[in-house]
PDB file of C-alpha atoms in Angstrom:
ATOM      1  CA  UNK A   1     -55.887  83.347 153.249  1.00 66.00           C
ATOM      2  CA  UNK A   2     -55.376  86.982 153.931  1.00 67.00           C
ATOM      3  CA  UNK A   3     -56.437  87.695 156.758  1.00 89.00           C
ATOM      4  CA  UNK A   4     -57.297  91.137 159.068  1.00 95.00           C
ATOM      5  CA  UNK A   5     -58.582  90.758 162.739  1.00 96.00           C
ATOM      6  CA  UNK A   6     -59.425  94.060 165.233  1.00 97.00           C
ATOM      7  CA  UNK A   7     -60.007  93.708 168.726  1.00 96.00           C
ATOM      8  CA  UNK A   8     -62.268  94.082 170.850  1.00 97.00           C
ATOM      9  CA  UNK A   9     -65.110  94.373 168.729  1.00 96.00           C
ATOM     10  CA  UNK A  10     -66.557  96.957 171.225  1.00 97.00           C
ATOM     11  CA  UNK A  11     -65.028  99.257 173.663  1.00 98.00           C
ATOM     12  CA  UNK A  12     -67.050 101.950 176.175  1.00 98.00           C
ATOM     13  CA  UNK A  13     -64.508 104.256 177.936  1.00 97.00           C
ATOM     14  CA  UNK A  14     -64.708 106.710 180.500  1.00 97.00           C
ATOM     15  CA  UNK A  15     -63.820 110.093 178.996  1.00 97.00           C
ATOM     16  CA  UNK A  16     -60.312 110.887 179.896  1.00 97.00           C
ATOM     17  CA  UNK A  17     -59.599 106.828 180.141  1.00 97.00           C
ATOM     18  CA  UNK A  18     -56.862 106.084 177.768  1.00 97.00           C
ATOM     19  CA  UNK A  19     -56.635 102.802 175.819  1.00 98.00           C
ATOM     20  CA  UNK A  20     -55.301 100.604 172.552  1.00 98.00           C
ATOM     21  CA  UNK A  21     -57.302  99.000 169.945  1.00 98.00           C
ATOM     22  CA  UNK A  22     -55.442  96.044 168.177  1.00 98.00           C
ATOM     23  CA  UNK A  23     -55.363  95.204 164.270  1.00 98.00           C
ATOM     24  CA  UNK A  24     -53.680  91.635 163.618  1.00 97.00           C
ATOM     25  CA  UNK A  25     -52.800  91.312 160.080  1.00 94.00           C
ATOM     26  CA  UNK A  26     -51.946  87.983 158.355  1.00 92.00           C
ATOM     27  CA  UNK A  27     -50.681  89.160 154.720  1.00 85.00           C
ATOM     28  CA  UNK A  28     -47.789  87.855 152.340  1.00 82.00           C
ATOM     29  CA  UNK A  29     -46.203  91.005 151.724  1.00 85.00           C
ATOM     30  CA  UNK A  30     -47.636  94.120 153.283  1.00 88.00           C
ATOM     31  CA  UNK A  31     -47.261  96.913 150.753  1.00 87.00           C
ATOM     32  CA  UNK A  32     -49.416  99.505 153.713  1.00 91.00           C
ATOM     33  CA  UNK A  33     -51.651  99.428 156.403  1.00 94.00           C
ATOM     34  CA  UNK A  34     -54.403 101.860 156.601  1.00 95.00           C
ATOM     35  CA  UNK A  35     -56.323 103.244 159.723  1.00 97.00           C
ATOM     36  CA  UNK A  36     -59.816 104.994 159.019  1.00 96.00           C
ATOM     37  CA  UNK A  37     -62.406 106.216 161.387  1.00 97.00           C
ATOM     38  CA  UNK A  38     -65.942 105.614 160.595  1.00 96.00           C
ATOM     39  CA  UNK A  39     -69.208 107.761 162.022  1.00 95.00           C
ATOM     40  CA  UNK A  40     -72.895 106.145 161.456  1.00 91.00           C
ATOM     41  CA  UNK A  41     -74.220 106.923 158.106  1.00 86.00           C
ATOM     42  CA  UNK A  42     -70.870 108.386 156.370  1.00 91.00           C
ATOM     43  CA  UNK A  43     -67.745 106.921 155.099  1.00 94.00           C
ATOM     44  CA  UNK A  44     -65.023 106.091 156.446  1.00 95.00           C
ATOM     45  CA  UNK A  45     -62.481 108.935 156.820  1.00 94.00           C
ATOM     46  CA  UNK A  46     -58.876 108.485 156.372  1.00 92.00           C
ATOM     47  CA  UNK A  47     -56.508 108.656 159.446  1.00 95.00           C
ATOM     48  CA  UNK A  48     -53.030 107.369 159.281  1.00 93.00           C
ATOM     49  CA  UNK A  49     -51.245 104.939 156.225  1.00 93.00           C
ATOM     50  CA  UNK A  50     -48.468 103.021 157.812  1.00 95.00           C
ATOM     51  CA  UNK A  51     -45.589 101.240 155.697  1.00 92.00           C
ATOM     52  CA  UNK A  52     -42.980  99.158 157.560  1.00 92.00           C
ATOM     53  CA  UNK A  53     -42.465  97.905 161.105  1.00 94.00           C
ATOM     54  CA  UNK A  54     -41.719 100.601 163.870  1.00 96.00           C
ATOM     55  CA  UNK A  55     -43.413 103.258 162.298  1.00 96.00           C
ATOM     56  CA  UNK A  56     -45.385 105.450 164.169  1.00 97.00           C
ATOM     57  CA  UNK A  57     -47.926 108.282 163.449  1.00 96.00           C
ATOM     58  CA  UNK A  58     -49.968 110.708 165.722  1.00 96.00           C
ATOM     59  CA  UNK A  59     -52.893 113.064 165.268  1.00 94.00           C
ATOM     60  CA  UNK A  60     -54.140 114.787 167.880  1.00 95.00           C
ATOM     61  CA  UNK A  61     -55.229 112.148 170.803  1.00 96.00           C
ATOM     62  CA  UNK A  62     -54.416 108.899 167.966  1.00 98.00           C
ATOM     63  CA  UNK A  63     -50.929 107.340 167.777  1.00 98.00           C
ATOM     64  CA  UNK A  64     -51.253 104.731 165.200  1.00 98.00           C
ATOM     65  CA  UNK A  65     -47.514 102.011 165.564  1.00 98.00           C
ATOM     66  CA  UNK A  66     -47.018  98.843 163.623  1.00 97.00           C
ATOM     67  CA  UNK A  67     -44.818  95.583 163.767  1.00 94.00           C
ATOM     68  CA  UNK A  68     -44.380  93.033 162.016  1.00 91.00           C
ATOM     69  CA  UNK A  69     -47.862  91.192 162.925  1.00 93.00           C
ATOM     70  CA  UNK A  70     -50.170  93.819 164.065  1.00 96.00           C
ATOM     71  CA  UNK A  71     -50.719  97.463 164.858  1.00 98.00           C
ATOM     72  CA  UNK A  72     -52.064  99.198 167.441  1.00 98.00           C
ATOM     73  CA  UNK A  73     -54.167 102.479 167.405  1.00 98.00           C
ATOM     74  CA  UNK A  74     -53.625 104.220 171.311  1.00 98.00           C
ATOM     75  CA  UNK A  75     -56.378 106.567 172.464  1.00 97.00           C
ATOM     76  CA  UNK A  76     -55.284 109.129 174.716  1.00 97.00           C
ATOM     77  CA  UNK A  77     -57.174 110.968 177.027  1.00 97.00           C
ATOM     78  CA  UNK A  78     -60.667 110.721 174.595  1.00 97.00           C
ATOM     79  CA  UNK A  79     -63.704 112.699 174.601  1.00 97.00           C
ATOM     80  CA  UNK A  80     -66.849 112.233 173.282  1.00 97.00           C
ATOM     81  CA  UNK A  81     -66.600 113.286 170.152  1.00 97.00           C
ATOM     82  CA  UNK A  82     -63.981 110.211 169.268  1.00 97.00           C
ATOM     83  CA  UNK A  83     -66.704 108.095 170.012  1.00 98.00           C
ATOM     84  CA  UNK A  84     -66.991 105.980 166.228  1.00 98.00           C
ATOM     85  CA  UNK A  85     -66.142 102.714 164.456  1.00 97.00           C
ATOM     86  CA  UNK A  86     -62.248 102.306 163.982  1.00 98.00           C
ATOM     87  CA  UNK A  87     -61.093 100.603 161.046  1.00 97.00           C
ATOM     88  CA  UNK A  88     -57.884  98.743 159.622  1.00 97.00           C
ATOM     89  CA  UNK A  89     -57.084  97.617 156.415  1.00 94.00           C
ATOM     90  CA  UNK A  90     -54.114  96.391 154.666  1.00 92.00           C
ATOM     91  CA  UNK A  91     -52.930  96.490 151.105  1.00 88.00           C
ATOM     92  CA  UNK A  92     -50.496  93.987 149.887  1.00 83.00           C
ATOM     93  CA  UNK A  93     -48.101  94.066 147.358  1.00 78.00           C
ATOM     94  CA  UNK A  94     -49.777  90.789 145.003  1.00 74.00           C
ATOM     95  CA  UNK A  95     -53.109  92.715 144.977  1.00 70.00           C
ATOM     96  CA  UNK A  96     -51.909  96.503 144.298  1.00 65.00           C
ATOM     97  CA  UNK A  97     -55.159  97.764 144.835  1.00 71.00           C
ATOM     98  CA  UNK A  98     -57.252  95.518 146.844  1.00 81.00           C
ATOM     99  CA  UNK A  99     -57.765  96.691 150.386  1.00 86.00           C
ATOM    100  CA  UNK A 100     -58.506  93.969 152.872  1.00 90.00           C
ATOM    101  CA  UNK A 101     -60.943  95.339 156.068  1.00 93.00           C
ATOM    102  CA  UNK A 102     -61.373  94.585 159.692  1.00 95.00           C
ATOM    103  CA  UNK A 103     -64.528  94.295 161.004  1.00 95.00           C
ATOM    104  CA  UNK A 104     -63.590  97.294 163.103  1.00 96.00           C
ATOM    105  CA  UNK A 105     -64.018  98.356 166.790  1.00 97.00           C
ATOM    106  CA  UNK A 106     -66.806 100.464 168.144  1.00 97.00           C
ATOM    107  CA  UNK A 107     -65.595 102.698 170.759  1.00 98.00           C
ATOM    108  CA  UNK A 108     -67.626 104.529 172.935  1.00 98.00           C
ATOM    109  CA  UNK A 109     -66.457 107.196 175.223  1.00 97.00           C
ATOM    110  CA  UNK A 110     -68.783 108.325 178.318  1.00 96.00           C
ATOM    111  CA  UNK A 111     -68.492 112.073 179.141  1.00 95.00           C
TER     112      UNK A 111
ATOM    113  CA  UNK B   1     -61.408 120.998 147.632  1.00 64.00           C
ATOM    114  CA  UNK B   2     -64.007 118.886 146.502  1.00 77.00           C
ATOM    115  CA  UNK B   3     -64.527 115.429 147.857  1.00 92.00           C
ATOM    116  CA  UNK B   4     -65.887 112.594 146.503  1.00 96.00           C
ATOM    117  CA  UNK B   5     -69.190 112.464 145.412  1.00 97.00           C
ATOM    118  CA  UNK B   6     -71.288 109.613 145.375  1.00 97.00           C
ATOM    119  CA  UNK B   7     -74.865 109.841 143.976  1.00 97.00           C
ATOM    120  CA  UNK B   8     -77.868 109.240 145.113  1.00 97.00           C
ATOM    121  CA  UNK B   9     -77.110 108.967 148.855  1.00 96.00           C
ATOM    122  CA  UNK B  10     -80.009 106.809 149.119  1.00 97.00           C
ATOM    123  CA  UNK B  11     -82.046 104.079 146.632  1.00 96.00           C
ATOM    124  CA  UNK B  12     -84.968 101.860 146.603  1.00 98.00           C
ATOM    125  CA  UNK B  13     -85.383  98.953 144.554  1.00 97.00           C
ATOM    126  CA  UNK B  14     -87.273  95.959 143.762  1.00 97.00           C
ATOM    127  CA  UNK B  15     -85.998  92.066 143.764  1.00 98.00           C
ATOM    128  CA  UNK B  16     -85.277  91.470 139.887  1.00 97.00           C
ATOM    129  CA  UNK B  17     -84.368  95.444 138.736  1.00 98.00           C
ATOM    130  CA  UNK B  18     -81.146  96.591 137.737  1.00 98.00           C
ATOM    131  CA  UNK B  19     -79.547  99.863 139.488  1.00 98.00           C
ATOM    132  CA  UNK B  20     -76.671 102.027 138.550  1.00 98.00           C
ATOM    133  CA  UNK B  21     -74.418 104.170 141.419  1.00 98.00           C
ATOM    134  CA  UNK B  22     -72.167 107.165 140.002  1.00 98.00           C
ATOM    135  CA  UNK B  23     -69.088 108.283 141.805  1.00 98.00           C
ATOM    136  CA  UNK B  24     -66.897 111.549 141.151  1.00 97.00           C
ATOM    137  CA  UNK B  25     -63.567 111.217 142.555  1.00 96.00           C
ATOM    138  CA  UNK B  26     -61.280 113.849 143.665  1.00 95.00           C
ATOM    139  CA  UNK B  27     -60.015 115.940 140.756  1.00 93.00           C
ATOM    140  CA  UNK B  28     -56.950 114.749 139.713  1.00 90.00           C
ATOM    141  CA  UNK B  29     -57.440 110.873 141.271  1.00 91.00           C
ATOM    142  CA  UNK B  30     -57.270 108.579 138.826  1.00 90.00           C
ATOM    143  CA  UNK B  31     -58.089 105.408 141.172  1.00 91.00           C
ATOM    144  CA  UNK B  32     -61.378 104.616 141.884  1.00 94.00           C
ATOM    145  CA  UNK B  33     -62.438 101.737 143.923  1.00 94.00           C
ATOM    146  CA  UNK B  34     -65.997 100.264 144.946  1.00 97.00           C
ATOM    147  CA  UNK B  35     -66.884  98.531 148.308  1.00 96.00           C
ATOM    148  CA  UNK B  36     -69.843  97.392 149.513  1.00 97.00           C
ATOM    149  CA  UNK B  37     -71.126  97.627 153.360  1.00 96.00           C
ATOM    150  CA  UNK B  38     -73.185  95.180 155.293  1.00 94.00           C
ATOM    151  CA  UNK B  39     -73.456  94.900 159.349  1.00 88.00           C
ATOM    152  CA  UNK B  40     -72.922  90.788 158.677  1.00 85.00           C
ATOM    153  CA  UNK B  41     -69.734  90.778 156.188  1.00 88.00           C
ATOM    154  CA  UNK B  42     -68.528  94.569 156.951  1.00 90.00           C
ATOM    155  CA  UNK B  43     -66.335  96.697 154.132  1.00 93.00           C
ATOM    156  CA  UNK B  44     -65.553  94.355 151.271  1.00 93.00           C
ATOM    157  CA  UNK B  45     -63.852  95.165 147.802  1.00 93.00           C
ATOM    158  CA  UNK B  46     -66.037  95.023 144.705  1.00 95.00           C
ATOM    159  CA  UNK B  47     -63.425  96.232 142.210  1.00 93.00           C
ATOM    160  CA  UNK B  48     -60.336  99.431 141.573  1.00 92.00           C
ATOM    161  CA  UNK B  49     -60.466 100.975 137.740  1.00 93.00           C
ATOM    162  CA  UNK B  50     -57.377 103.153 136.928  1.00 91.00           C
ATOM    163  CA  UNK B  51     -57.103 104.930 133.824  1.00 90.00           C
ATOM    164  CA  UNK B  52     -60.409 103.762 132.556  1.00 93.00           C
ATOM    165  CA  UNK B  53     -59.252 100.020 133.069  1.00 93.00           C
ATOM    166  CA  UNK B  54     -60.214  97.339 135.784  1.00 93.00           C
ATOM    167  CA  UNK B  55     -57.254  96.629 137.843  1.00 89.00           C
ATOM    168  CA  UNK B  56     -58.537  94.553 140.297  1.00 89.00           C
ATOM    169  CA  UNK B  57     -61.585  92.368 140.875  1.00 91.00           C
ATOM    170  CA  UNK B  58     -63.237  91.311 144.371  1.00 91.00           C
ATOM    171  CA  UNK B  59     -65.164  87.791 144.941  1.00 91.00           C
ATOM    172  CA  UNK B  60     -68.466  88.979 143.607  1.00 95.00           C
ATOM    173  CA  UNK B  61     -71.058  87.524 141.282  1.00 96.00           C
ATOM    174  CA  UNK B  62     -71.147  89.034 137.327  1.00 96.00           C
ATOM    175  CA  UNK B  63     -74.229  90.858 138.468  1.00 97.00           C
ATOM    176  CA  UNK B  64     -71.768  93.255 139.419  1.00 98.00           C
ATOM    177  CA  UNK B  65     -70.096  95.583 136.999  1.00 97.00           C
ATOM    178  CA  UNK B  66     -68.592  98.924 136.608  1.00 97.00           C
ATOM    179  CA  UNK B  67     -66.730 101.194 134.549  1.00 97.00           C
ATOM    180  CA  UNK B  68     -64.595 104.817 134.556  1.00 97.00           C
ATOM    181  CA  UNK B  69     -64.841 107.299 132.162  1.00 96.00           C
ATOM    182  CA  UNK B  70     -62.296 109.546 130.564  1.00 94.00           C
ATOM    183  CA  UNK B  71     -62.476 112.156 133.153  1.00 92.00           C
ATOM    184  CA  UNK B  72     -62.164 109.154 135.942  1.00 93.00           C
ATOM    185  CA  UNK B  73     -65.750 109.321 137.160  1.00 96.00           C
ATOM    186  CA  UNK B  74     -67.086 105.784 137.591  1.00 97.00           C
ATOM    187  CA  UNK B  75     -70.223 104.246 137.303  1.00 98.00           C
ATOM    188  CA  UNK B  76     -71.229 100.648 139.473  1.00 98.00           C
ATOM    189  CA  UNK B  77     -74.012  98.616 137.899  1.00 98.00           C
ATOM    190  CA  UNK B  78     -76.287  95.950 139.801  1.00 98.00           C
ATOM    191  CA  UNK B  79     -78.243  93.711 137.510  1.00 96.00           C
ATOM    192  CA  UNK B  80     -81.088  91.419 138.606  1.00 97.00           C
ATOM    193  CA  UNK B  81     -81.001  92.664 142.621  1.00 98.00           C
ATOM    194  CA  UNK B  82     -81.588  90.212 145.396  1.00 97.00           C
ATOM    195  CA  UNK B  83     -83.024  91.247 148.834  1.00 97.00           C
ATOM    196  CA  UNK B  84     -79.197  90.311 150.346  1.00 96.00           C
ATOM    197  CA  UNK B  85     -77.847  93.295 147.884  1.00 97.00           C
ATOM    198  CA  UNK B  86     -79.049  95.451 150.353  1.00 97.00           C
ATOM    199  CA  UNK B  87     -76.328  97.505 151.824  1.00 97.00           C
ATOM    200  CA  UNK B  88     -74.033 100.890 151.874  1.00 97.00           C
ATOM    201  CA  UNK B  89     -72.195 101.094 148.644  1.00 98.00           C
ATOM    202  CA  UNK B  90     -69.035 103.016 149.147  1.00 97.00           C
ATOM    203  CA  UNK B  91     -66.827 104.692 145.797  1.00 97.00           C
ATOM    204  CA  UNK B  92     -62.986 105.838 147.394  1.00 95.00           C
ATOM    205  CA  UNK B  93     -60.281 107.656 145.037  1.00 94.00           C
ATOM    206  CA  UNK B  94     -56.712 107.551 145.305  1.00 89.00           C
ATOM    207  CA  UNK B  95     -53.916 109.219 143.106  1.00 82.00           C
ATOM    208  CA  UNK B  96     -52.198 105.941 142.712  1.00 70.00           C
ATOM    209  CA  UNK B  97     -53.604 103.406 145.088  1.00 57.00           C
ATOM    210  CA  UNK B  98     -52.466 104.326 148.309  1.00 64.00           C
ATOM    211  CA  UNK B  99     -54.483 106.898 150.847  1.00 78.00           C
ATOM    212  CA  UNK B 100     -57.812 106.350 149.429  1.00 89.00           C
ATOM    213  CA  UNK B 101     -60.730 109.212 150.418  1.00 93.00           C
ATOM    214  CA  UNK B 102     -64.041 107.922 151.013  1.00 95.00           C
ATOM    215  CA  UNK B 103     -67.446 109.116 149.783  1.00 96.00           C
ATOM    216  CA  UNK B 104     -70.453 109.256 151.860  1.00 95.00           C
ATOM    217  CA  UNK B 105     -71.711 106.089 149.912  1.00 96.00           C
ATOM    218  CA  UNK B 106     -75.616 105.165 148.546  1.00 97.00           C
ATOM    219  CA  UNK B 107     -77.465 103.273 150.525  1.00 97.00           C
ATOM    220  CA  UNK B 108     -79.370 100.589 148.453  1.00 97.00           C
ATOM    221  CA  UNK B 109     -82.516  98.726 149.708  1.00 97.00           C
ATOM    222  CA  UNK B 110     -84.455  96.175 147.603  1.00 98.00           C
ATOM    223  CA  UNK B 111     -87.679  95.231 148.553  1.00 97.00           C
TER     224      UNK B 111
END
């Protein structure tokens, strides 16, 4: 069964503390993987699509990177105001359109 | 430009009616997927129309349906709601399928 896993499930940082969130994937054929940041109340907005193994993609204080297995979202140097719920999802190439989500990671960042 | 628009941003209903959830995608998107949002089973895909056809399907009961219209708006309907229906109904649009935008979603409570 296709499968999408994110750990932790909840992570309070000092501001300025850098860390990773993992996004395990278990897919047959992984057409993209999809990184979206979600604040209480709204919907989730879009942040990086990744497509094969080794890439990588930054924005601002996110570097999204992705094997084979899993990806990782790194956090550098955060403020408050990244403070949300991260979430992965993966597309595969069977389904076309059906995106699979994590349960996502709450991150919390302490000023 | 615009994003998408979902409408109404919030709904109450009672066990047994029927509701209906519109969604305006970005102009020029023709894919338009529904998810629905709970704290217990997080972000999970109701169904993708493209072109006015269903493309894909998620595991959910008949109850609920949907449909696009010429000018790739799309309509989700709900028929006989149960308390567990309850949740944050998200719409997302995509030119193809890939890099889908989000809309702020309806919140739906039955009582």
């Amino acid at each position: 069964e296709d499968q999408v896993t994110q750990s932790p499930e909840a992570l309070r940082l000092q501001e300025g503390e850098s860390s990773s969130l993992n996004c395990s994937y278990t897919v047959s054929g992984l057409r993209g993987l999809f990184w979206y940041r979600q604040d209480p109340g709204k919907g989730p907005e879009f942040l990086f699509t990744l497509y094969s193994a080794g890439e990588e993609k930054e924005k601002e204080r996110l570097k999204a990177t992705l094997t084979k297995k899993e990806s990782f979202l790194h956090i550098t140097a955060p403020k408050p105001e990244d403070s949300a719920t991260y979430l992965c999802a993966v597309i595969e190439y069977s389904s076309a359109s059906k995106i699979i989500f994590g349960s996502g990671t709450r991150l919390s960042i302490r000023p | 430009k615009a994003g998408v628009t979902q409408t109404p941003r919030y709904l109450i209903k009672t066990r047994g009616q029927q509701v209906t959830l519109s969604c305006s995608p970005i102009s020029g998107h023709r894919s338009v997927s529904w998810y629905q949002q709970t704290p217990g089973q997080g972000l999970q895909f109701l169904f993708e129309y493209f072109s006015e056809t269903q493309r894909n399907k998620g595991n959910f009961p008949g109850r609920f349906s949907g449909r696009q219209f010429s000018n790739s708006r799309s309509e989700m309907n709900v028929s006989t709601l149960e308390l567990g229906d309850s949740a944050l109904y998200l719409c997302a649009s995509s030119p193809e399928s890939d890099g889908y935008t989000f809309g702020s979603g309806t919140r739906l409570t039955v009582v």
